[in-house]
Short mmCIF file of C-alpha atoms in Angstrom, two decimals:
data_model
loop_
_atom_site.label_atom_id
_atom_site.label_comp_id
_atom_site.label_asym_id
_atom_site.label_seq_id
_atom_site.Cartn_x
_atom_site.Cartn_y
_atom_site.Cartn_z
CA UNK A 24 25.01 -87.62 23.54
CA UNK A 25 21.82 -85.88 22.39
CA UNK A 26 18.60 -86.90 24.10
CA UNK A 27 14.98 -86.60 23.07
CA UNK A 28 14.68 -83.67 25.47
CA UNK A 29 17.67 -81.96 23.84
CA UNK A 30 16.11 -82.37 20.41
CA UNK A 31 12.82 -80.95 21.67
CA UNK A 32 14.61 -77.95 23.18
CA UNK A 33 16.46 -77.37 19.91
CA UNK A 34 13.22 -77.49 17.92
CA UNK A 35 11.61 -74.99 20.30
CA UNK A 36 14.59 -72.64 20.02
CA UNK A 37 14.59 -72.91 16.23
CA UNK A 38 10.87 -72.13 16.13
CA UNK A 39 11.50 -68.99 18.19
CA UNK A 40 14.29 -67.95 15.84
CA UNK A 41 12.11 -68.54 12.78
CA UNK A 42 9.40 -66.40 14.36
CA UNK A 43 11.77 -63.42 14.12
CA UNK A 44 12.32 -63.76 10.37
CA UNK A 45 10.20 -61.84 7.84
CA UNK A 46 8.93 -64.99 6.17
CA UNK A 47 7.77 -66.75 9.35
CA UNK A 48 6.94 -63.91 11.76
CA UNK A 49 3.17 -64.11 11.17
CA UNK A 50 2.96 -67.90 11.50
CA UNK A 51 1.36 -69.45 14.56
CA UNK A 52 3.89 -71.03 16.99
CA UNK A 53 2.37 -74.49 16.68
CA UNK A 54 2.80 -74.43 12.90
CA UNK A 55 6.40 -73.27 13.22
CA UNK A 56 7.11 -76.01 15.72
CA UNK A 57 5.63 -78.57 13.34
CA UNK A 58 8.05 -77.33 10.66
CA UNK A 59 11.15 -77.20 12.88
CA UNK A 60 10.47 -80.69 14.20
CA UNK A 61 11.32 -81.84 10.67
CA UNK A 62 14.06 -79.31 9.92
CA UNK A 63 17.76 -80.11 10.15
CA UNK A 64 20.17 -77.87 12.06
CA UNK A 65 23.64 -77.75 10.51
CA UNK A 66 26.82 -75.80 10.98
CA UNK A 67 28.81 -73.98 8.32
CA UNK A 68 32.41 -72.78 8.15
CA UNK A 69 33.84 -69.83 6.25
CA UNK A 70 34.45 -70.88 2.66
CA UNK A 71 31.97 -73.79 2.67
CA UNK A 72 30.08 -74.11 -0.63
CA UNK A 73 26.46 -74.55 0.40
CA UNK A 74 25.25 -75.02 -3.16
CA UNK A 75 26.25 -74.15 -6.70
CA UNK A 76 24.26 -72.69 -9.54
CA UNK A 77 22.64 -75.60 -11.38
CA UNK A 78 22.46 -77.89 -8.33
CA UNK A 79 19.08 -79.53 -7.67
CA UNK A 80 16.90 -77.41 -5.40
CA UNK A 81 15.72 -79.84 -2.74
CA UNK A 82 15.81 -77.67 0.38
CA UNK A 83 15.61 -74.15 1.75
CA UNK A 84 18.09 -72.67 4.23
CA UNK A 85 17.43 -70.19 7.04
CA UNK A 86 20.48 -68.44 8.51
CA UNK A 87 20.52 -68.74 12.30
CA UNK A 88 24.00 -67.26 12.71
CA UNK A 89 26.72 -66.07 10.33
CA UNK A 90 26.77 -64.63 6.82
CA UNK A 91 26.40 -66.18 3.35
CA UNK A 92 27.57 -64.79 0.01
CA UNK A 93 25.19 -65.15 -2.94
CA UNK A 94 27.05 -64.87 -6.25
CA UNK A 95 26.82 -65.62 -9.94
CA UNK A 96 29.80 -67.59 -11.30
CA UNK A 97 31.68 -65.94 -14.15
CA UNK A 98 34.48 -66.73 -16.55
CA UNK A 99 37.94 -67.75 -15.33
CA UNK A 100 36.74 -68.34 -11.79
CA UNK A 101 35.46 -64.80 -11.26
CA UNK A 102 32.09 -64.18 -9.65
CA UNK A 103 29.52 -61.42 -9.34
CA UNK A 104 28.41 -60.98 -5.75
CA UNK A 105 24.67 -60.30 -5.56
CA UNK A 106 24.30 -59.91 -1.82
CA UNK A 107 25.68 -60.88 1.58
CA UNK A 108 22.88 -62.53 3.57
CA UNK A 109 22.54 -62.05 7.32
CA UNK A 110 20.94 -64.02 10.21
CA UNK A 111 17.19 -64.31 9.61
CA UNK A 112 17.56 -64.29 5.83
CA UNK A 113 16.27 -67.17 3.72
CA UNK A 114 17.95 -68.67 0.67
CA UNK A 115 17.18 -71.41 -1.79
CA UNK A 116 13.42 -70.87 -1.70
CA UNK A 117 13.00 -70.29 -5.45
CA UNK A 118 14.37 -73.67 -6.48
CA UNK A 119 12.59 -75.23 -3.52
CA UNK A 120 9.20 -73.99 -4.68
CA UNK A 121 9.43 -74.99 -8.34
CA UNK A 122 11.72 -78.00 -7.93
CA UNK A 123 14.18 -76.69 -10.51
CA UNK A 124 17.91 -76.01 -10.21
CA UNK A 125 19.65 -73.36 -8.09
CA UNK A 126 20.03 -69.97 -9.79
CA UNK A 127 23.23 -68.82 -8.02
CA UNK A 128 26.09 -69.96 -5.81
CA UNK A 129 25.85 -69.78 -2.01
CA UNK A 130 29.14 -69.66 -0.07
CA UNK A 131 29.64 -69.24 3.68
CA UNK A 132 31.32 -65.90 4.42
CA UNK A 133 31.74 -66.76 8.11
CA UNK A 134 31.25 -69.63 10.49
CA UNK A 135 27.61 -70.03 11.48
CA UNK A 136 24.50 -72.14 11.86
CA UNK A 137 21.74 -72.99 9.42
CA UNK A 138 18.31 -74.53 9.54
CA UNK A 139 17.63 -76.74 6.53
CA UNK A 140 13.98 -77.22 5.53
CA UNK A 141 13.30 -79.91 2.96
CA UNK A 142 11.07 -79.14 -0.02
CA UNK A 143 8.41 -81.71 0.85
CA UNK A 144 8.05 -80.31 4.39
CA UNK A 145 7.86 -76.69 3.24
CA UNK A 146 5.27 -77.45 0.57
CA UNK A 147 3.20 -79.43 3.08
CA UNK A 148 3.37 -76.52 5.54
CA UNK A 149 2.28 -74.05 2.85
CA UNK A 150 -0.68 -76.23 1.82
CA UNK A 151 -1.95 -76.40 5.40
CA UNK A 152 -1.14 -72.80 6.36
CA UNK A 153 -2.45 -69.99 4.13
CA UNK A 154 -0.54 -67.38 6.18
CA UNK A 155 2.75 -69.06 5.32
CA UNK A 156 1.82 -69.33 1.64
CA UNK A 157 0.92 -65.62 1.65
CA UNK A 158 4.23 -64.74 3.34
CA UNK A 159 6.16 -66.61 0.65
CA UNK A 160 4.17 -64.88 -2.11
CA UNK A 161 4.87 -61.51 -0.49
CA UNK A 162 8.59 -62.22 -0.39
CA UNK A 163 8.62 -63.30 -4.04
CA UNK A 164 6.70 -60.16 -5.00
CA UNK A 165 9.31 -58.02 -3.24
CA UNK A 166 12.03 -59.82 -5.18
CA UNK A 167 10.18 -59.13 -8.43
CA UNK A 168 9.87 -55.45 -7.56
CA UNK A 169 13.60 -55.39 -6.82
CA UNK A 170 14.35 -57.00 -10.18
CA UNK A 171 12.20 -54.43 -11.96
CA UNK A 172 13.97 -51.61 -10.11
CA UNK A 173 17.40 -52.93 -11.03
CA UNK A 174 16.31 -53.49 -14.64
CA UNK A 175 15.07 -49.88 -14.80
CA UNK A 176 18.42 -48.62 -13.54
CA UNK A 177 20.29 -50.68 -16.14
CA UNK A 178 18.05 -49.65 -19.06
CA UNK A 179 17.28 -46.00 -18.41
CA UNK A 180 20.04 -44.59 -16.18
CA UNK A 181 23.61 -43.67 -16.96
CA UNK A 182 26.65 -45.35 -15.47
CA UNK A 183 26.38 -43.23 -12.32
CA UNK A 184 22.81 -44.31 -11.67
CA UNK A 185 23.63 -47.96 -12.31
CA UNK A 186 26.67 -47.74 -10.05
CA UNK A 187 24.70 -46.10 -7.24
CA UNK A 188 21.96 -48.74 -7.43
CA UNK A 189 24.48 -51.57 -7.34
CA UNK A 190 26.44 -50.12 -4.42
CA UNK A 191 23.25 -49.53 -2.44
CA UNK A 192 22.21 -53.16 -2.90
CA UNK A 193 25.64 -54.46 -1.92
CA UNK A 194 26.09 -52.12 1.07
CA UNK A 195 22.67 -52.56 2.66
CA UNK A 196 22.97 -54.58 5.85
CA UNK A 197 26.76 -54.71 5.70
CA UNK A 198 28.62 -53.64 8.84
CA UNK A 199 29.94 -50.12 8.30
CA UNK A 200 28.63 -50.10 4.72
CA UNK A 201 31.63 -52.14 3.59
CA UNK A 202 31.51 -53.54 0.07
CA UNK A 203 34.32 -55.93 -0.84
CA UNK A 204 34.52 -55.61 -4.62
CA UNK A 205 37.06 -54.31 -7.12
CA UNK A 206 36.32 -51.41 -9.42
CA UNK A 207 36.88 -53.70 -12.39
CA UNK A 208 34.24 -56.12 -11.10
CA UNK A 209 31.85 -53.21 -10.54
CA UNK A 210 32.42 -52.08 -14.11
CA UNK A 211 31.63 -55.54 -15.44
CA UNK A 212 28.49 -55.69 -13.35
CA UNK A 213 27.05 -52.36 -14.55
CA UNK A 214 28.41 -52.48 -18.10
CA UNK A 215 30.87 -49.59 -17.79
CA UNK A 216 34.61 -49.16 -18.19
CA UNK A 217 36.73 -49.32 -15.05
CA UNK A 218 37.90 -45.77 -15.70
CA UNK A 219 34.28 -44.54 -15.67
CA UNK A 220 33.64 -46.33 -12.39
CA UNK A 221 36.84 -44.96 -10.86
CA UNK A 222 36.01 -41.40 -11.87
CA UNK A 223 32.51 -41.53 -10.38
CA UNK A 224 33.71 -43.19 -7.18
CA UNK A 225 36.37 -40.52 -6.69
CA UNK A 226 33.73 -37.83 -7.16
CA UNK A 227 31.62 -39.42 -4.46
CA UNK A 228 34.67 -39.80 -2.24
CA UNK A 229 35.28 -36.04 -2.58
CA UNK A 230 31.64 -35.45 -1.57
CA UNK A 231 32.14 -37.61 1.53
CA UNK A 232 29.62 -40.22 0.39
CA UNK A 233 32.13 -43.08 0.44
CA UNK A 234 35.79 -43.91 0.88
CA UNK A 235 38.00 -46.11 -1.27
CA UNK A 236 40.39 -48.84 -0.18
CA UNK A 237 42.16 -51.49 -2.28
CA UNK A 238 39.46 -53.98 -3.31
CA UNK A 239 36.93 -52.33 -1.00
CA UNK A 240 34.43 -49.46 -0.89
CA UNK A 241 33.05 -48.04 2.36
CA UNK A 242 29.66 -46.40 1.85
CA UNK A 243 29.40 -43.69 4.53
CA UNK A 244 26.20 -41.92 3.50
CA UNK A 245 23.51 -44.17 2.06
CA UNK A 246 20.98 -41.33 1.95
CA UNK A 247 23.25 -39.18 -0.20
CA UNK A 248 24.06 -42.10 -2.49
CA UNK A 249 20.34 -42.78 -3.01
CA UNK A 250 20.03 -39.40 -4.73
CA UNK A 251 22.03 -40.78 -7.65
CA UNK A 252 19.98 -44.01 -7.98
CA UNK A 253 16.52 -44.60 -9.49
CA UNK A 254 13.65 -43.82 -7.08
CA UNK A 255 12.14 -46.75 -5.24
CA UNK A 256 8.54 -47.42 -4.19
CA UNK A 257 9.54 -49.19 -0.97
CA UNK A 258 7.43 -47.78 1.89
CA UNK A 259 10.29 -47.87 4.40
CA UNK A 260 12.74 -46.11 2.09
CA UNK A 261 15.05 -49.12 1.93
CA UNK A 262 16.67 -50.36 -1.24
CA UNK A 263 14.91 -53.41 -2.71
CA UNK A 264 16.89 -56.62 -2.67
CA UNK A 265 16.88 -59.36 -5.29
CA UNK A 266 18.27 -61.74 -2.69
#
């Protein structure tokens, strides 16, 4: 049976975990503790649907442990995977801020733990803490830069450039650079025929940049793959992420 002391210990631990995330790392401990006192810890299991596109956006989730797949639903049950989120990542903050519906699906890739922050508590924390409001604005600005980068690759680069940009986004942060996606799905995502995708992937496999497996691509050399993608203005050289 949980006691008041157990709940206090949990809130303290959650505050420490939040302090390691990009959004909350600059927030004073007492403000984080105030937020986690009101947050809800919950577990997730592989395959759990955390929310669907179009659902009301009433809360934000912080991943404490495990991985979550962010995807856009397509026709006939197919989906376009946008990114696999890792511990420390935040999801659901867009709908939380404007009170509108979710913009994508979120599905648990693995078992794990989440911290659920309700919209009213997050907005209250932002009103009373300018550092937190600035951190959220910074994160949204990075997402906008990422969207502009991806839009540039789709509008002004050939299929190879679009494919490289997409693979870099999908592979970043994935163990061993593994991207679980079919060549057909990649073609749909970048607006190219599967044959075009296959030809370019085999070229890169010959160069040692990646290897191909059924339904999977292993990116071995991110630096080499970046040479085929649009340049990025990220200071740390990483690939910008929409999610």
